[in-house]
XYZ file of N, CA and C in Angstrom:
504
model
N 0.681 -1.261 -0.163
C -0.030 0.118 -0.007
C 1.028 1.432 -0.045
N 1.881 1.210 0.946
C 2.816 2.599 0.867
C 3.510 2.638 -0.412
N 3.984 1.671 -0.902
C 4.726 1.756 -2.405
C 3.951 2.147 -3.088
N 2.436 1.553 -3.444
C 1.654 2.185 -4.559
C 1.233 3.727 -4.206
N 1.137 4.235 -3.000
C 1.130 5.647 -3.006
C 2.334 6.192 -3.428
N 3.555 5.825 -2.840
C 4.748 6.243 -3.455
C 4.738 6.653 -4.844
N 4.590 5.573 -5.493
C 4.408 5.526 -7.072
C 3.580 6.400 -7.601
N 2.718 6.471 -6.997
C 1.252 7.412 -7.718
C 1.717 8.967 -7.262
N 2.497 9.249 -6.088
C 2.913 10.571 -6.180
C 4.372 10.771 -6.951
N 4.893 10.097 -7.141
C 6.256 10.030 -7.873
C 6.355 11.267 -9.221
N 5.342 10.915 -9.727
C 5.237 11.861 -11.166
C 4.831 13.171 -10.938
N 4.247 13.236 -9.608
C 3.603 14.799 -9.499
C 4.718 15.898 -8.723
N 5.480 15.187 -7.851
C 6.409 15.982 -7.047
C 7.887 15.921 -7.573
N 8.358 17.469 -7.516
C 9.729 17.551 -7.909
C 10.587 16.695 -6.928
N 11.735 16.280 -7.487
C 12.825 15.587 -7.041
C 12.295 14.140 -6.192
N 11.262 13.886 -6.670
C 10.920 12.528 -6.029
C 11.438 11.544 -6.968
N 12.224 10.827 -6.648
C 12.522 9.537 -7.493
C 12.158 8.295 -6.281
N 11.163 7.412 -6.984
C 10.643 6.499 -6.262
C 11.646 5.457 -5.737
N 12.614 4.947 -6.630
C 13.578 4.029 -6.175
C 14.523 4.541 -4.869
N 14.677 5.719 -4.871
C 15.453 6.341 -3.762
C 14.799 6.508 -2.691
N 13.405 7.053 -2.615
C 12.613 7.167 -1.617
C 12.369 5.596 -0.798
N 11.936 4.874 -1.962
C 11.486 3.480 -1.466
C 12.693 3.056 -0.700
N 13.944 2.839 -1.279
C 15.144 2.645 -0.552
C 15.366 2.815 0.882
N 15.363 4.273 0.997
C 15.417 4.796 2.076
C 14.280 4.492 3.265
N 13.273 4.713 2.905
C 12.112 4.350 3.644
C 12.107 2.778 4.139
N 12.662 2.016 3.247
C 12.891 0.548 3.623
C 13.815 0.208 4.781
N 15.026 0.872 4.572
C 15.900 0.983 5.475
C 15.476 1.552 6.784
N 14.776 2.566 7.002
C 14.301 3.106 8.179
C 13.139 2.028 8.747
N 12.225 1.758 8.207
C 11.320 0.761 8.261
C 12.006 -0.517 8.938
N 12.894 -1.006 8.366
C 13.370 -2.180 8.760
C 14.257 -2.251 10.064
N 14.819 -1.101 10.137
C 15.695 -0.594 11.197
C 14.628 -0.691 12.607
N 13.714 0.104 12.308
C 12.410 0.181 13.220
C 11.919 -1.124 13.669
N 11.656 -1.888 12.709
C 10.841 -3.222 13.036
C 12.012 -4.159 13.668
N 13.209 -4.246 13.320
C 14.223 -4.885 13.890
C 14.507 -4.526 15.574
N 14.409 -3.103 15.754
C 14.811 -2.766 17.057
C 13.399 -3.107 17.961
N 12.092 -2.817 17.171
C 10.967 -3.098 18.124
C 10.988 -4.777 18.478
N 11.330 -5.490 17.287
C 11.187 -7.163 17.697
C 12.168 -7.393 18.647
N 13.495 -6.794 18.589
C 14.505 -7.145 19.364
C 14.188 -6.683 20.792
N 13.431 -5.363 21.165
C 13.170 -4.993 22.469
C 12.068 -6.084 23.000
N 11.072 -6.438 22.184
C 10.130 -7.328 22.616
C 10.565 -8.942 22.929
N 11.413 -9.326 22.211
C 11.928 -10.728 21.878
C 13.346 -10.775 23.159
N 13.696 -9.926 23.428
C 15.018 -10.166 24.077
C 15.319 -9.045 24.999
N 15.587 -7.966 24.779
C 15.926 -6.770 25.521
C 15.074 -6.468 26.723
N 13.763 -6.585 26.742
C 13.073 -6.384 27.863
C 13.038 -7.353 28.825
N 13.540 -8.617 28.475
C 13.764 -9.557 29.527
C 15.079 -9.516 30.533
N 16.000 -8.715 30.131
C 17.021 -8.192 30.634
C 17.159 -6.735 31.149
N 15.995 -6.067 31.058
C 15.846 -4.650 30.959
C 17.092 -3.962 30.702
N 17.306 -4.087 29.358
C 18.224 -3.207 28.479
C 17.639 -2.473 27.461
N 18.302 -1.579 27.190
C 17.967 -0.694 25.899
C 18.867 -1.042 24.773
N 18.554 -0.877 23.580
C 19.585 -1.245 22.592
C 20.750 -0.344 22.805
N 20.997 0.961 23.043
C 21.836 1.673 23.182
C 22.865 0.801 24.594
N 22.098 0.530 25.526
C 22.906 -0.169 26.676
C 23.539 -1.244 25.973
N 22.765 -2.102 25.417
C 23.436 -3.246 24.968
C 24.338 -3.000 24.050
N 24.404 -2.061 23.205
C 25.323 -1.661 21.992
C 26.738 -1.293 22.859
N 26.684 -0.702 24.041
C 27.887 -0.202 24.655
C 28.398 -1.343 25.460
N 27.666 -2.302 26.077
C 28.031 -3.584 26.668
C 28.876 -4.370 25.455
N 28.200 -4.544 24.061
C 28.824 -5.534 23.264
C 30.098 -4.624 22.644
N 29.934 -3.306 22.632
C 31.397 -2.653 22.105
C 32.649 -2.986 22.895
N 32.305 -3.014 24.250
C 33.382 -3.223 25.274
C 33.847 -4.681 25.086
N 32.781 -5.599 25.070
C 32.716 -6.789 24.627
C 33.931 -7.461 23.541
N 33.353 -6.900 22.466
C 34.113 -6.782 21.173
C 35.578 -6.351 21.294
N 35.641 -5.147 22.121
C 37.020 -4.689 22.107
C 37.917 -5.541 23.194
N 37.779 -6.830 22.985
C 38.672 -7.769 23.763
C 38.675 -7.428 25.311
N 37.640 -7.069 26.078
C 37.386 -6.587 27.273
C 38.467 -5.644 27.911
N 38.771 -4.924 26.763
C 40.047 -3.899 27.248
C 38.980 -2.449 27.447
N 39.566 -1.795 28.442
C 39.018 -0.438 28.900
C 39.269 0.392 27.366
N 37.859 1.163 26.961
C 38.034 1.911 25.827
C 37.584 3.411 26.304
N 38.402 4.270 25.708
C 38.099 5.774 25.679
C 36.586 5.933 25.750
N 35.711 6.732 26.367
C 34.646 7.077 26.335
C 34.240 7.805 25.057
N 35.156 8.595 24.649
C 35.094 9.301 23.327
C 35.140 8.308 22.171
N 35.982 7.305 22.209
C 35.922 6.307 21.157
C 34.508 5.600 21.219
N 34.200 5.192 22.502
C 32.848 4.583 22.228
C 31.728 5.463 21.651
N 31.755 6.643 21.888
C 30.859 7.689 21.423
C 30.981 7.632 19.673
N 32.122 7.774 19.244
C 32.392 7.636 17.908
C 31.799 6.160 17.225
N 32.312 5.077 17.812
C 31.831 3.867 17.496
C 30.472 3.559 17.383
N 29.687 4.451 18.415
C 28.220 4.095 18.611
C 27.526 5.139 18.000
N 28.187 5.990 17.173
C 27.702 7.198 16.725
C 26.631 7.786 17.620
N 27.062 8.336 18.555
C 26.303 8.911 19.608
C 27.201 10.038 20.073
N 26.842 10.952 20.685
C 27.310 12.030 21.511
C 27.949 11.709 22.526
N 29.127 12.283 23.320
C 29.862 11.962 24.284
C 28.645 12.169 25.710
N 27.711 13.025 25.446
C 26.800 13.203 26.582
C 26.040 11.827 26.700
N 25.673 11.258 25.317
C 24.823 9.945 25.302
C 25.708 9.006 26.321
N 26.961 8.907 25.913
C 27.776 7.970 26.816
C 27.977 8.116 27.988
N 27.867 9.213 28.543
C 27.854 9.394 30.038
C 26.608 8.810 30.487
N 25.575 9.119 29.986
C 24.326 8.618 30.654
C 24.192 7.414 30.514
N 24.557 6.708 29.397
C 24.643 5.035 29.311
C 25.628 4.468 30.311
N 26.718 5.167 30.476
C 27.828 4.410 31.646
C 26.951 4.849 32.778
N 26.572 5.883 33.270
C 25.911 6.088 34.527
C 25.134 5.151 34.804
N 24.082 4.644 34.067
C 23.164 3.546 34.201
C 23.697 2.457 34.472
N 24.682 2.097 33.497
C 25.462 0.771 33.533
C 26.295 0.521 34.702
N 26.924 1.943 35.255
C 27.807 1.636 36.162
C 26.819 1.445 37.741
N 25.942 1.834 37.479
C 25.008 2.118 38.857
C 24.277 0.498 38.945
N 24.124 -0.228 37.707
C 23.867 -1.583 37.711
C 25.239 -2.599 37.955
N 26.334 -2.048 38.017
C 27.703 -2.599 38.408
C 28.067 -3.380 37.197
N 27.604 -3.241 35.999
C 28.241 -3.808 34.606
C 29.460 -3.171 34.109
N 29.456 -1.864 34.436
C 30.856 -1.226 33.685
C 31.475 -0.242 34.833
N 32.647 0.131 34.577
C 33.054 1.018 35.536
C 33.817 2.054 34.912
N 34.127 3.212 35.271
C 35.077 4.228 34.645
C 36.384 3.957 35.413
N 37.320 4.222 34.612
C 38.845 3.952 35.044
C 39.656 5.203 34.455
N 40.734 6.075 35.152
C 41.276 7.202 34.989
C 42.219 6.709 33.924
N 42.244 7.638 33.049
C 43.553 7.415 31.792
C 44.877 7.795 32.442
N 45.740 7.001 32.173
C 47.026 7.642 32.695
C 47.700 8.769 31.890
N 47.872 9.637 32.413
C 48.427 10.812 31.888
C 47.516 12.134 31.531
N 46.324 11.889 31.306
C 45.296 12.860 31.082
C 43.953 12.589 32.033
N 43.904 13.375 32.999
C 42.660 13.256 33.962
C 41.314 13.582 33.327
N 41.464 14.363 32.111
C 40.112 14.629 31.668
C 39.606 13.338 30.864
N 40.364 12.568 30.286
C 39.951 11.325 29.518
C 39.530 10.189 30.588
N 38.518 9.561 30.096
C 37.887 8.561 30.670
C 37.816 7.210 30.237
N 38.376 6.342 30.559
C 38.213 4.863 30.226
C 36.896 4.299 30.860
N 36.422 3.351 30.020
C 35.445 2.436 30.226
C 35.744 1.048 30.303
N 35.193 0.298 31.291
C 35.706 -1.311 31.075
C 34.410 -1.926 31.727
N 34.166 -3.180 31.230
C 33.463 -3.934 31.893
C 33.946 -4.594 33.236
N 32.932 -4.614 34.179
C 33.467 -5.158 35.457
C 33.082 -6.850 35.332
N 33.400 -7.498 36.075
C 33.474 -8.904 36.341
C 31.861 -9.435 36.111
N 31.176 -8.500 36.771
C 29.569 -9.009 36.546
C 29.192 -8.549 35.193
N 29.854 -7.448 34.483
C 29.182 -7.205 33.194
C 30.133 -8.238 32.204
N 30.971 -8.611 32.405
C 31.980 -9.949 31.477
C 31.029 -10.977 31.733
N 30.667 -11.305 33.019
C 29.538 -12.603 33.063
C 28.472 -12.670 32.377
N 27.673 -11.182 32.532
C 26.631 -10.926 31.849
C 26.674 -11.083 30.200
N 27.680 -10.374 29.757
C 27.849 -10.562 28.165
C 28.294 -11.867 27.517
N 28.982 -12.643 28.209
C 29.500 -13.772 27.885
C 28.295 -14.722 27.976
N 27.420 -14.757 28.727
C 26.096 -15.510 28.664
C 25.048 -15.061 27.638
N 25.166 -13.616 27.738
C 24.227 -12.949 26.744
C 24.441 -13.035 25.159
N 25.837 -13.051 24.932
C 26.318 -12.874 23.345
C 25.760 -13.991 22.454
N 25.767 -15.336 23.051
C 25.574 -16.323 22.229
C 24.070 -16.173 21.789
N 23.106 -15.798 22.814
C 21.737 -15.496 22.556
C 21.380 -14.533 21.517
N 21.918 -13.297 21.725
C 22.190 -12.191 21.024
C 22.562 -12.606 19.623
N 23.761 -13.052 19.402
C 24.126 -13.456 17.930
C 23.291 -14.532 17.495
N 22.545 -15.520 18.109
C 21.524 -16.595 17.637
C 20.424 -15.490 16.915
N 19.971 -14.811 17.641
C 18.825 -14.107 17.454
C 18.996 -13.342 16.145
N 20.138 -12.710 16.114
C 20.710 -11.787 14.843
C 20.604 -12.869 13.792
N 21.233 -13.797 13.859
C 21.422 -14.968 12.739
C 20.113 -15.217 12.218
N 19.341 -15.514 13.220
C 17.818 -15.875 12.718
C 17.280 -14.874 11.994
N 17.251 -13.468 12.359
C 16.672 -12.484 11.645
C 17.360 -12.366 10.252
N 18.465 -12.528 10.234
C 19.076 -12.485 8.721
C 18.970 -13.768 7.967
N 18.542 -14.709 8.273
C 18.558 -16.171 7.942
C 17.898 -16.101 6.547
N 16.785 -15.143 6.014
C 16.423 -15.206 4.815
C 17.373 -14.684 3.965
N 18.365 -14.429 4.064
C 19.504 -13.996 3.197
C 20.538 -15.027 3.284
N 21.250 -15.260 2.264
C 22.598 -15.962 2.028
C 23.529 -15.172 2.594
N 24.611 -15.962 2.938
C 25.781 -15.215 3.649
C 26.253 -14.218 2.404
N 26.354 -14.587 1.356
C 26.820 -13.454 0.321
C 25.926 -12.591 0.120
N 24.522 -12.649 0.123
C 23.733 -11.565 0.174
C 23.798 -10.573 1.392
N 24.037 -11.149 2.625
C 24.431 -10.480 3.819
C 25.501 -9.435 3.985
N 26.460 -10.152 3.124
C 27.622 -9.237 2.943
C 27.479 -8.275 1.946
N 26.736 -8.619 1.010
C 26.431 -7.403 -0.054
C 25.608 -6.294 0.448
N 24.629 -6.959 1.320
C 23.871 -5.716 2.140
C 24.653 -4.906 2.955
N 25.452 -5.648 3.726
C 26.385 -4.731 4.264
C 27.121 -3.634 3.740
N 27.528 -4.074 2.466
C 28.683 -3.041 1.536
C 27.616 -2.083 1.172
N 26.349 -2.458 0.833
C 25.677 -1.459 0.218
C 25.198 -0.462 1.103
N 25.049 -0.976 2.181
C 24.594 0.014 3.607
C 25.491 0.760 3.939
N 26.713 0.434 3.912
C 28.120 1.100 4.191
C 28.208 2.380 3.265
N 27.740 2.003 1.993
C 27.716 3.119 0.759
C 26.849 4.215 1.357
N 25.679 3.577 1.803
C 24.523 4.885 1.963
C 25.076 5.690 3.040
N 25.863 5.017 4.271
C 26.324 5.642 5.390
C 27.269 6.569 5.179
N 28.107 6.260 4.050
C 29.005 7.419 3.737
C 28.413 8.583 3.191
N 27.482 8.472 2.566
C 26.713 9.766 2.153
C 26.134 10.667 3.185
N 25.760 9.755 4.207
C 25.036 10.629 5.217
C 25.510 12.002 5.873
N 26.551 12.046 6.070
C 27.211 13.186 6.538
C 27.850 14.101 5.493
N 27.824 13.568 4.195
C 28.612 14.407 3.115
C 27.701 15.144 2.345
N 26.436 14.810 2.559
C 25.254 15.515 1.870
C 24.791 16.863 2.475
N 24.970 18.161 2.218
C 24.628 19.406 2.764
C 23.185 19.425 3.332
N 23.009 19.563 4.346
C 21.293 19.703 4.745
C 20.552 20.681 4.043
N 19.293 20.293 3.586
C 18.827 21.366 2.630
C 18.120 22.792 3.808
N 17.936 23.696 3.185
C 17.487 24.839 4.031
C 15.923 25.001 3.864
N 15.096 24.677 4.791
C 13.476 24.674 4.972
C 13.077 25.886 5.094
N 12.156 26.351 4.470
C 11.435 27.659 4.856
C 10.349 27.117 5.668
N 10.047 27.966 6.543
C 8.798 27.849 7.505
C 7.532 27.847 6.675
N 6.442 27.140 6.863
C 5.225 27.361 6.178
C 4.411 28.358 6.486
């Protein structure tokens, strides 16, 4: 239904290219559906948000090493303020801790606590199994191709100057 409406509008609106609009909307819709499913199927059981899980998994995938908060922000594509809030909550739950950075008191390292390591080691296989199930409609080659295509889209995101919109 949405695609039919898009196609009908395409010829009447300037700069409306159905294939690009459909592709972008499909990316957004798919990401939202995955997030919603993921929340209801898994994260609500362990009282985690996608962002909190992302931080825990980033630390886990960094070989359990302490990581600069600024690097985590860049890796997760969030602001340093977002990292501060996430770390505050995860530290309160004793899953991560802040460590002073040698030689620079302003820099903060974040690391998993032993409780955090135990949680992620137990949770990661379930997490990875769910992701594999969600992607199982694609072959491995298709999954790699999808990742490459999405990387190309992501490269454009911050290289396109934002349009100037006049108020109605």
